[in-house]
Short mmCIF file of C-alpha atoms and ligand atoms in Angstrom, two decimals:
data_model
loop_
_atom_site.label_atom_id
_atom_site.label_comp_id
_atom_site.label_asym_id
_atom_site.label_seq_id
_atom_site.Cartn_x
_atom_site.Cartn_y
_atom_site.Cartn_z
CA MET A 1 83.18 163.50 118.92
CA LYS A 2 81.31 164.22 116.27
CA LYS A 3 82.29 162.30 113.23
CA ASN A 4 80.73 161.68 109.78
CA ILE A 5 81.64 158.12 108.77
CA LEU A 6 81.19 156.26 105.54
CA ILE A 7 80.69 152.53 105.47
CA THR A 8 80.70 150.99 101.97
CA GLY A 9 78.75 147.64 102.02
CA GLY A 10 77.02 148.06 105.03
CA ALA A 11 73.86 146.05 103.76
CA GLY A 12 76.07 142.97 103.63
CA PHE A 13 76.73 140.20 106.10
CA ILE A 14 80.07 141.84 107.90
CA GLY A 15 79.06 145.48 106.91
CA SER A 16 75.67 145.10 108.54
CA HIS A 17 76.94 144.01 111.88
CA LEU A 18 79.47 146.81 111.54
CA THR A 19 76.99 149.11 110.90
CA ARG A 20 74.86 148.44 113.75
CA LEU A 21 77.62 148.24 115.94
CA PHE A 22 78.66 151.80 115.29
CA VAL A 23 75.18 153.09 114.77
CA ASN A 24 74.61 151.76 118.35
CA LYS A 25 77.86 152.40 119.96
CA TYR A 26 78.37 155.83 118.86
CA PRO A 27 75.38 158.11 118.73
CA ASP A 28 77.91 161.22 118.11
CA TYR A 29 78.74 159.42 114.92
CA GLN A 30 76.52 160.44 111.76
CA ILE A 31 77.16 156.72 109.95
CA ILE A 32 76.45 156.91 106.22
CA ASN A 33 75.68 153.36 104.74
CA LEU A 34 76.95 153.21 100.74
CA ASP A 35 75.75 150.17 99.39
CA LYS A 36 75.02 148.95 95.78
CA LEU A 37 72.55 146.17 97.23
CA THR A 38 73.74 143.33 94.87
CA TYR A 39 72.09 139.92 95.76
CA ALA A 40 74.51 140.11 98.51
CA GLY A 41 73.13 143.54 100.30
CA ASN A 42 70.03 143.42 101.95
CA LEU A 43 68.08 146.45 103.80
CA GLU A 44 66.53 143.30 105.93
CA ASN A 45 69.73 143.18 107.44
CA LEU A 46 69.13 146.64 109.23
CA LYS A 47 65.87 146.97 109.65
CA ASP A 48 66.48 147.38 113.69
CA ILE A 49 68.47 150.40 113.26
CA GLU A 50 66.83 152.04 110.19
CA ASP A 51 65.17 154.56 111.91
CA LYS A 52 67.95 155.77 114.08
CA PRO A 53 68.84 159.63 114.02
CA ASN A 54 72.65 158.87 113.20
CA TYR A 55 71.80 156.34 110.16
CA THR A 56 71.46 156.97 106.81
CA PHE A 57 71.51 154.54 103.74
CA VAL A 58 72.35 155.75 100.31
CA LYS A 59 71.97 153.25 97.69
CA GLY A 60 75.13 153.51 95.10
CA ASP A 61 78.27 151.83 93.31
CA ILE A 62 81.53 152.62 94.69
CA GLU A 63 83.10 152.56 91.29
CA ASP A 64 80.61 155.75 90.41
CA MET A 65 83.25 158.23 90.98
CA ASP A 66 80.89 161.28 90.35
CA PHE A 67 78.39 160.06 92.53
CA VAL A 68 81.00 159.31 95.54
CA LYS A 69 82.63 162.67 95.20
CA LYS A 70 79.17 164.06 95.77
CA LEU A 71 78.86 162.28 98.84
CA PHE A 72 82.30 163.13 100.04
CA THR A 73 81.50 166.70 99.35
CA LYS A 74 78.00 166.87 101.25
CA TYR A 75 79.22 164.83 104.26
CA ASN A 76 83.07 165.61 104.37
CA PHE A 77 83.74 162.59 105.84
CA ASP A 78 85.92 161.91 108.96
CA GLY A 79 86.50 157.84 108.24
CA VAL A 80 85.76 155.49 105.70
CA LEU A 81 85.20 151.93 106.61
CA HIS A 82 85.65 150.28 103.53
CA CYS A 83 83.55 146.50 103.48
CA ALA A 84 81.94 146.66 100.03
CA ALA A 85 83.31 143.88 97.87
CA GLU A 86 82.48 140.78 95.65
CA SER A 87 83.06 138.31 98.56
CA HIS A 88 82.42 134.54 97.21
CA VAL A 89 85.38 132.40 95.71
CA ASP A 90 82.96 130.09 93.80
CA ARG A 91 81.54 133.20 92.01
CA SER A 92 84.98 134.47 91.72
CA ILE A 93 85.94 131.50 89.81
CA ASN A 94 82.72 131.87 87.42
CA ASP A 95 83.31 135.74 86.70
CA PRO A 96 86.40 136.92 87.73
CA LEU A 97 86.07 140.17 85.66
CA ALA A 98 83.14 141.56 88.69
CA PHE A 99 85.60 140.94 91.16
CA VAL A 100 88.31 143.30 89.37
CA ARG A 101 85.43 145.87 88.87
CA THR A 102 84.35 146.27 92.41
CA ASN A 103 87.24 144.94 94.59
CA VAL A 104 90.21 146.51 92.51
CA LEU A 105 88.22 149.30 90.42
CA GLY A 106 85.88 150.14 93.21
CA THR A 107 88.60 150.28 95.83
CA VAL A 108 91.20 152.61 93.86
CA SER A 109 87.76 154.65 92.97
CA LEU A 110 87.56 155.06 96.48
CA LEU A 111 90.82 155.75 97.73
CA GLN A 112 91.32 158.43 94.85
CA VAL A 113 87.63 160.08 95.90
CA ALA A 114 89.08 160.28 99.83
CA LYS A 115 92.38 161.52 98.59
CA ASP A 116 90.72 164.37 96.68
CA GLY A 117 88.16 165.19 98.91
CA TRP A 118 90.52 165.40 102.44
CA LYS A 119 92.74 167.94 99.51
CA ASP A 120 95.85 166.57 101.66
CA ASN A 121 94.90 167.59 104.83
CA TYR A 122 94.85 164.08 106.78
CA ASP A 123 93.99 165.59 110.38
CA ASP A 124 91.91 162.67 112.17
CA LYS A 125 90.96 161.04 108.87
CA LEU A 126 91.40 157.28 108.07
CA PHE A 127 90.53 155.41 105.45
CA TYR A 128 89.89 151.74 107.21
CA HIS A 129 90.27 148.67 104.33
CA ILE A 130 88.46 145.49 105.38
CA SER A 131 90.37 142.49 103.71
CA THR A 132 90.91 138.65 104.15
CA ASP A 133 93.57 136.41 105.26
CA GLU A 134 93.11 134.40 101.71
CA VAL A 135 95.42 137.16 100.30
CA TYR A 136 98.16 135.01 101.90
CA GLY A 137 97.56 132.30 100.19
CA SER A 138 97.44 128.78 101.39
CA LEU A 139 99.00 126.64 104.17
CA ASP A 140 99.79 123.10 104.78
CA GLU A 141 99.11 121.47 108.10
CA LYS A 142 101.63 123.83 109.74
CA GLY A 143 102.27 127.47 110.38
CA PHE A 144 100.28 130.52 110.36
CA PHE A 145 99.68 133.78 108.72
CA THR A 146 101.20 136.69 110.20
CA GLU A 147 101.20 140.35 109.07
CA GLU A 148 104.38 139.70 107.54
CA THR A 149 103.60 136.74 105.64
CA ALA A 150 103.97 137.46 101.51
CA TYR A 151 100.49 137.74 99.64
CA ASP A 152 100.21 134.56 97.59
CA PRO A 153 96.86 134.86 96.41
CA ARG A 154 95.08 131.80 94.54
CA SER A 155 91.51 132.53 93.64
CA PRO A 156 90.25 135.52 91.48
CA TYR A 157 88.49 136.53 94.67
CA SER A 158 91.68 136.67 96.77
CA ALA A 159 93.59 137.94 94.13
CA SER A 160 91.14 140.76 93.50
CA LYS A 161 91.20 141.63 97.44
CA ALA A 162 94.99 141.24 97.32
CA SER A 163 95.37 143.77 94.45
CA SER A 164 93.23 146.20 96.23
CA ASP A 165 95.14 145.72 99.81
CA HIS A 166 98.30 146.75 97.51
CA PHE A 167 96.47 149.84 96.15
CA VAL A 168 95.38 150.96 99.70
CA LYS A 169 99.29 150.65 100.83
CA ALA A 170 100.51 152.31 97.74
CA PHE A 171 98.09 155.33 98.47
CA TYR A 172 99.87 155.40 102.21
CA HIS A 173 103.12 155.39 100.55
CA THR A 174 102.65 157.51 97.88
CA TYR A 175 100.30 160.03 99.17
CA ARG A 176 100.55 159.43 102.63
CA LEU A 177 96.95 159.03 102.72
CA PRO A 178 96.29 157.66 106.44
CA VAL A 179 95.20 154.27 105.78
CA ILE A 180 94.62 150.84 108.17
CA VAL A 181 94.19 147.35 106.74
CA SER A 182 93.03 144.48 108.31
CA ASN A 183 93.05 140.97 107.31
CA CYS A 184 90.36 138.49 108.87
CA SER A 185 89.69 134.76 108.80
CA ASN A 186 86.33 133.40 107.74
CA ASN A 187 83.49 134.57 109.65
CA TYR A 188 79.94 132.82 110.72
CA GLY A 189 76.96 134.52 112.14
CA PRO A 190 73.51 135.75 111.48
CA TYR A 191 72.73 137.53 107.95
CA HIS A 192 75.41 135.63 106.36
CA PHE A 193 74.26 134.52 102.79
CA PRO A 194 73.90 131.34 102.20
CA GLU A 195 76.03 130.90 99.40
CA LYS A 196 78.85 130.31 102.14
CA LEU A 197 79.28 126.85 103.61
CA ILE A 198 77.79 127.38 107.25
CA PRO A 199 74.49 129.24 106.29
CA LEU A 200 74.21 127.08 103.21
CA CYS A 201 74.11 123.60 105.24
CA ILE A 202 71.78 125.11 107.69
CA ASN A 203 69.15 126.18 104.81
CA ASN A 204 70.00 122.69 103.54
CA ILE A 205 69.42 120.73 106.60
CA ILE A 206 66.14 122.66 107.17
CA HIS A 207 64.88 121.59 104.03
CA ASN A 208 66.47 117.99 104.11
CA LYS A 209 68.83 118.63 100.84
CA PRO A 210 72.33 117.13 100.41
CA LEU A 211 74.97 119.06 102.09
CA PRO A 212 77.37 119.52 99.25
CA ILE A 213 81.09 118.97 100.80
CA TYR A 214 84.17 119.94 98.25
CA GLY A 215 86.45 117.09 97.96
CA LYS A 216 86.97 114.95 100.82
CA GLY A 217 86.12 117.58 103.30
CA LEU A 218 89.71 118.07 104.39
CA ASN A 219 90.10 121.77 103.83
CA VAL A 220 91.05 123.98 107.30
CA ARG A 221 89.24 127.35 107.85
CA ASP A 222 89.81 129.41 110.68
CA TRP A 223 86.44 130.64 111.56
CA LEU A 224 85.63 133.81 113.74
CA PHE A 225 81.99 134.85 114.75
CA VAL A 226 81.01 138.19 113.24
CA GLU A 227 80.33 140.06 116.21
CA ASP A 228 84.18 139.33 117.54
CA HIS A 229 85.27 140.69 113.89
CA VAL A 230 83.60 144.09 114.14
CA ARG A 231 84.74 144.51 117.63
CA ALA A 232 88.03 143.97 116.45
CA ILE A 233 87.33 146.65 113.72
CA ASP A 234 86.25 149.18 116.19
CA ALA A 235 89.03 148.72 118.41
CA ILE A 236 91.57 148.79 115.23
CA PHE A 237 89.66 152.05 113.84
CA HIS A 238 89.73 153.95 117.14
CA LYS A 239 93.30 152.56 118.22
CA GLY A 240 95.07 151.22 115.66
CA LYS A 241 98.40 152.72 113.87
CA ILE A 242 98.09 154.47 110.55
CA GLY A 243 99.37 152.67 107.83
CA GLU A 244 99.57 149.11 109.46
CA THR A 245 97.99 145.94 109.00
CA TYR A 246 96.36 143.78 111.77
CA ASN A 247 95.54 139.91 111.13
CA ILE A 248 91.97 139.04 113.08
CA GLY A 249 91.59 135.23 113.91
CA GLY A 250 89.99 133.30 116.20
CA HIS A 251 92.30 130.44 116.60
CA ASN A 252 89.49 128.01 115.87
CA GLU A 253 90.53 125.86 113.15
CA TRP A 254 88.36 122.97 111.31
CA LYS A 255 88.44 120.73 108.55
CA ASN A 256 85.14 121.41 106.88
CA ILE A 257 83.99 117.78 107.43
CA ASP A 258 84.16 118.03 111.15
CA ILE A 259 82.34 121.50 111.19
CA ILE A 260 79.35 119.91 109.20
CA LYS A 261 79.31 117.22 111.57
CA GLU A 262 78.95 119.47 114.55
CA LEU A 263 76.51 121.37 112.47
CA CYS A 264 74.77 118.08 112.02
CA ARG A 265 74.79 117.13 115.68
CA GLN A 266 73.39 120.74 116.92
CA MET A 267 70.71 120.95 114.39
CA ASP A 268 69.28 117.28 115.11
CA GLU A 269 68.96 118.50 118.71
CA LYS A 270 67.57 121.64 117.77
CA LEU A 271 64.94 120.12 115.52
CA ASN A 272 64.21 117.19 117.39
CA ARG A 273 65.41 114.75 114.81
CA GLU A 274 66.90 111.55 115.54
CA LYS A 275 70.71 111.63 116.16
CA GLY A 276 72.31 110.82 113.15
CA THR A 277 69.71 112.23 111.00
CA SER A 278 71.08 115.21 109.12
CA GLU A 279 74.66 113.63 108.83
CA LYS A 280 73.02 111.24 106.31
CA LEU A 281 72.46 114.50 104.10
CA ILE A 282 76.51 114.88 103.67
CA THR A 283 77.54 114.34 100.20
CA PHE A 284 80.83 114.64 98.79
CA VAL A 285 80.85 116.48 95.71
CA LYS A 286 83.69 117.63 92.78
CA ASP A 287 86.10 119.75 94.67
CA ARG A 288 86.60 123.63 94.17
CA LEU A 289 89.09 124.73 91.23
CA GLY A 290 92.41 125.57 92.99
CA HIS A 291 90.67 124.92 96.61
CA ASP A 292 93.05 126.31 99.39
CA LEU A 293 93.95 123.56 101.59
CA ARG A 294 94.21 125.70 104.72
CA TYR A 295 93.92 129.14 106.36
CA ALA A 296 95.19 130.00 109.73
CA ILE A 297 95.51 133.46 111.41
CA ASP A 298 98.29 134.58 114.13
CA ALA A 299 96.17 137.34 115.66
CA THR A 300 99.26 138.03 118.23
CA LYS A 301 99.89 141.41 117.29
CA LEU A 302 95.75 142.28 117.61
CA GLU A 303 95.68 140.91 121.11
CA ASN A 304 98.97 142.21 122.70
CA GLU A 305 98.50 145.76 121.28
CA LEU A 306 94.85 146.44 121.33
CA GLY A 307 93.99 143.82 123.85
CA TRP A 308 91.30 142.08 121.67
CA HIS A 309 90.31 138.85 121.98
CA PRO A 310 87.41 136.46 120.50
CA SER A 311 84.53 136.64 123.20
CA LEU A 312 82.82 133.28 121.95
CA GLN A 313 83.80 129.51 121.97
CA PHE A 314 82.94 127.95 118.60
CA GLU A 315 80.39 125.68 119.98
CA GLU A 316 78.58 128.62 121.55
CA GLY A 317 78.72 130.59 118.50
CA LEU A 318 77.57 128.12 116.00
CA SER A 319 74.57 127.37 118.51
CA LYS A 320 73.67 131.13 118.49
CA THR A 321 74.11 131.08 114.66
CA ILE A 322 71.98 128.25 114.27
CA ASP A 323 69.23 129.42 116.52
CA TRP A 324 69.14 132.97 114.81
CA TYR A 325 68.44 130.91 111.16
CA LEU A 326 65.52 129.14 112.78
CA ASN A 327 64.07 132.06 114.07
CA ASN A 328 64.47 134.11 111.25
CA LYS A 329 63.15 131.86 108.52
CA GLU A 330 61.55 134.67 106.72
CA TRP A 331 64.65 136.22 105.84
CA LEU A 332 66.18 132.63 104.77
CA ASN A 333 63.35 132.35 102.79
CA ASP A 334 63.41 135.86 101.04
CA VAL A 335 66.97 135.64 100.37
CA THR A 336 66.82 131.77 98.81
CA SER A 337 64.09 132.74 96.03
CA GLY A 338 64.37 133.53 92.55
CA ALA A 339 68.03 134.49 91.83
CA TYR A 340 69.70 132.25 94.62
CA MET A 341 67.76 129.37 92.94
CA LYS A 342 69.34 129.86 89.64
CA TYR A 343 73.09 130.42 91.37
CA TYR A 344 72.14 127.14 93.06
CA GLU A 345 71.07 124.94 89.88
CA GLN A 346 74.34 126.33 88.39
CA GLN A 347 76.76 125.93 90.92
CA TYR A 348 75.34 122.34 92.26
CA GLY A 349 72.93 121.28 89.81
CA LYS A 350 69.16 120.38 90.50
P1 NAD B 401 79.05 140.05 101.42
O1 NAD B 401 79.02 139.73 99.76
O2 NAD B 401 78.12 139.77 102.52
O3 NAD B 401 78.67 141.94 101.38
C1 NAD B 401 79.05 142.79 100.42
C2 NAD B 401 78.02 144.05 100.47
O4 NAD B 401 78.98 145.15 99.56
C3 NAD B 401 76.86 143.74 99.72
O5 NAD B 401 76.09 144.53 100.77
C4 NAD B 401 76.98 144.47 98.39
O6 NAD B 401 75.75 144.95 97.90
C5 NAD B 401 78.12 145.32 98.57
N1 NAD B 401 78.52 145.90 97.11
C6 NAD B 401 79.26 144.80 96.45
N2 NAD B 401 79.60 145.82 95.31
C7 NAD B 401 79.39 146.80 95.47
C8 NAD B 401 79.56 148.06 95.04
N3 NAD B 401 80.28 147.99 93.85
N4 NAD B 401 79.36 149.42 95.50
C9 NAD B 401 78.83 149.32 96.65
N5 NAD B 401 78.31 148.26 97.31
C10 NAD B 401 78.70 147.27 96.81
O7 NAD B 401 80.62 140.28 101.90
P2 NAD B 401 80.67 140.05 103.22
O8 NAD B 401 81.07 138.60 103.70
O9 NAD B 401 80.23 140.96 104.14
O10 NAD B 401 82.27 140.83 103.42
C11 NAD B 401 82.63 142.33 103.50
C12 NAD B 401 83.86 142.61 103.36
O11 NAD B 401 84.97 141.90 104.36
C13 NAD B 401 84.67 142.01 102.33
O12 NAD B 401 85.70 143.05 101.72
C14 NAD B 401 85.34 140.87 102.11
O13 NAD B 401 86.53 140.68 101.49
C15 NAD B 401 85.78 141.04 103.46
N6 NAD B 401 85.97 139.69 104.31
C16 NAD B 401 85.10 138.92 104.56
C17 NAD B 401 85.12 137.62 105.22
C18 NAD B 401 83.85 136.36 105.36
O14 NAD B 401 84.09 135.38 105.85
N7 NAD B 401 82.85 136.78 104.73
C19 NAD B 401 86.33 137.17 106.13
C20 NAD B 401 87.47 138.41 106.13
C21 NAD B 401 87.20 139.55 105.37
P1 TYD B 402 83.28 129.32 101.58
O1 TYD B 402 82.33 129.51 102.80
O2 TYD B 402 82.80 129.53 100.66
O3 TYD B 402 84.52 130.45 102.29
P2 TYD B 402 85.93 130.30 101.72
O4 TYD B 402 86.24 129.57 100.54
O5 TYD B 402 86.26 131.96 101.36
O6 TYD B 402 87.00 129.95 102.54
O7 TYD B 402 83.85 128.30 101.85
C1 TYD B 402 84.23 127.62 103.32
C2 TYD B 402 85.05 126.20 103.20
O8 TYD B 402 84.06 125.31 102.96
C3 TYD B 402 85.91 126.02 101.72
O9 TYD B 402 86.98 125.46 102.05
C4 TYD B 402 85.31 125.45 100.90
C5 TYD B 402 84.10 124.77 101.32
N1 TYD B 402 82.85 124.51 100.89
C6 TYD B 402 82.11 123.29 100.63
O10 TYD B 402 82.77 122.41 100.78
N2 TYD B 402 80.73 123.11 99.87
C7 TYD B 402 80.40 124.14 99.79
O11 TYD B 402 79.15 123.94 99.43
C8 TYD B 402 80.58 125.80 100.14
C9 TYD B 402 79.91 126.99 99.53
C10 TYD B 402 81.92 125.73 100.50
#
């Protein structure tokens, strides 16, 4: 079936994998990627599909209502896959307002444009909002986040995402705008910007730089390979129920220190370094403010209702990820020059 689909934030980490999947899998869909190209957006992430006839890139800000309205009028979108966001917790601690602007105001603006553009005729329309498990807050050693877990965001990032989730649901309840929200655990994989734990440490191991572990490294995250996340989004977009939330996660919990030790082990092997070389780079640094202890997702609903399961074991996914960074040093060098160095010094010192 022919459809016009708007993907926001398609030049970012998850957005680029999602855009690639949709462009390749659905040649009948016209995919419009709207991205502001902040520090996290990079058209190099989409080089392999940029010339496909069913793909168009548009540079713009989701907050710019007039601009997005014109785009809606031009393409009469059937669906919106909303990925655009400020996504890094540490940056949100330094500049919360930037997160309110894009994640809250940008999302509400997009909802309003979709509502106006669809003129209350919602047949076969869908506004799909991509969100995070961090909205649920922090767990102690036991338990999992389900779709019924009450929101308890604790960082400016998660508070801004929680707020945007609430607005999406409010547009459903108030105006019957057809929406779906999914809340996913931590992703990893190719094209991940090296401000986040795994790619930052891959880059630092390559360059023999310290691996900064916050606190004691005992915080737990539930890691999912990014391609599994976008497969889940595909399943939910096509078969999910309007108005519902779906949790996405890999049943793959790791303490930060253990994940970094596994990364060091694999990288020593791949770089032909003596066993134990990279582990010596581990450096415990000042803890993140308000550092959430543990995230863990119960994805039973998605597994039972839509038959989705993660496809990769973590060690295999991590190996694939490291190989990608080692084979794409130019990409890594490009994104870690200039503004990145300034950020790095501000966050970790020289
Ligand atoms: P990212 O930071 O890699 O990419 C965000 C993209 O949005 C970039 O291309 C950026 O240029 C674009 N963008 C930012 N502000 C914009 C604006 N005002 N207008 C238009 N474009 C703008 O983020 P990501 O890790 O790919 O995350 C994508 C989405 O998935 C986010 O909503 C995030 O909350 C969610 N999420 C991320 C993870 C994760 O582990 N990375 C996990 C669960 C959910
Ligand atoms: P991150 O990749 O920033 O994702 P999130 O905070 O959204 O879960 O961080 C993952 C975990 O790694 C988190 O517990 C914070 C920790 N961390 C470090 O220990 N050192 C670092 O330099 C970074 C960026 C993160």
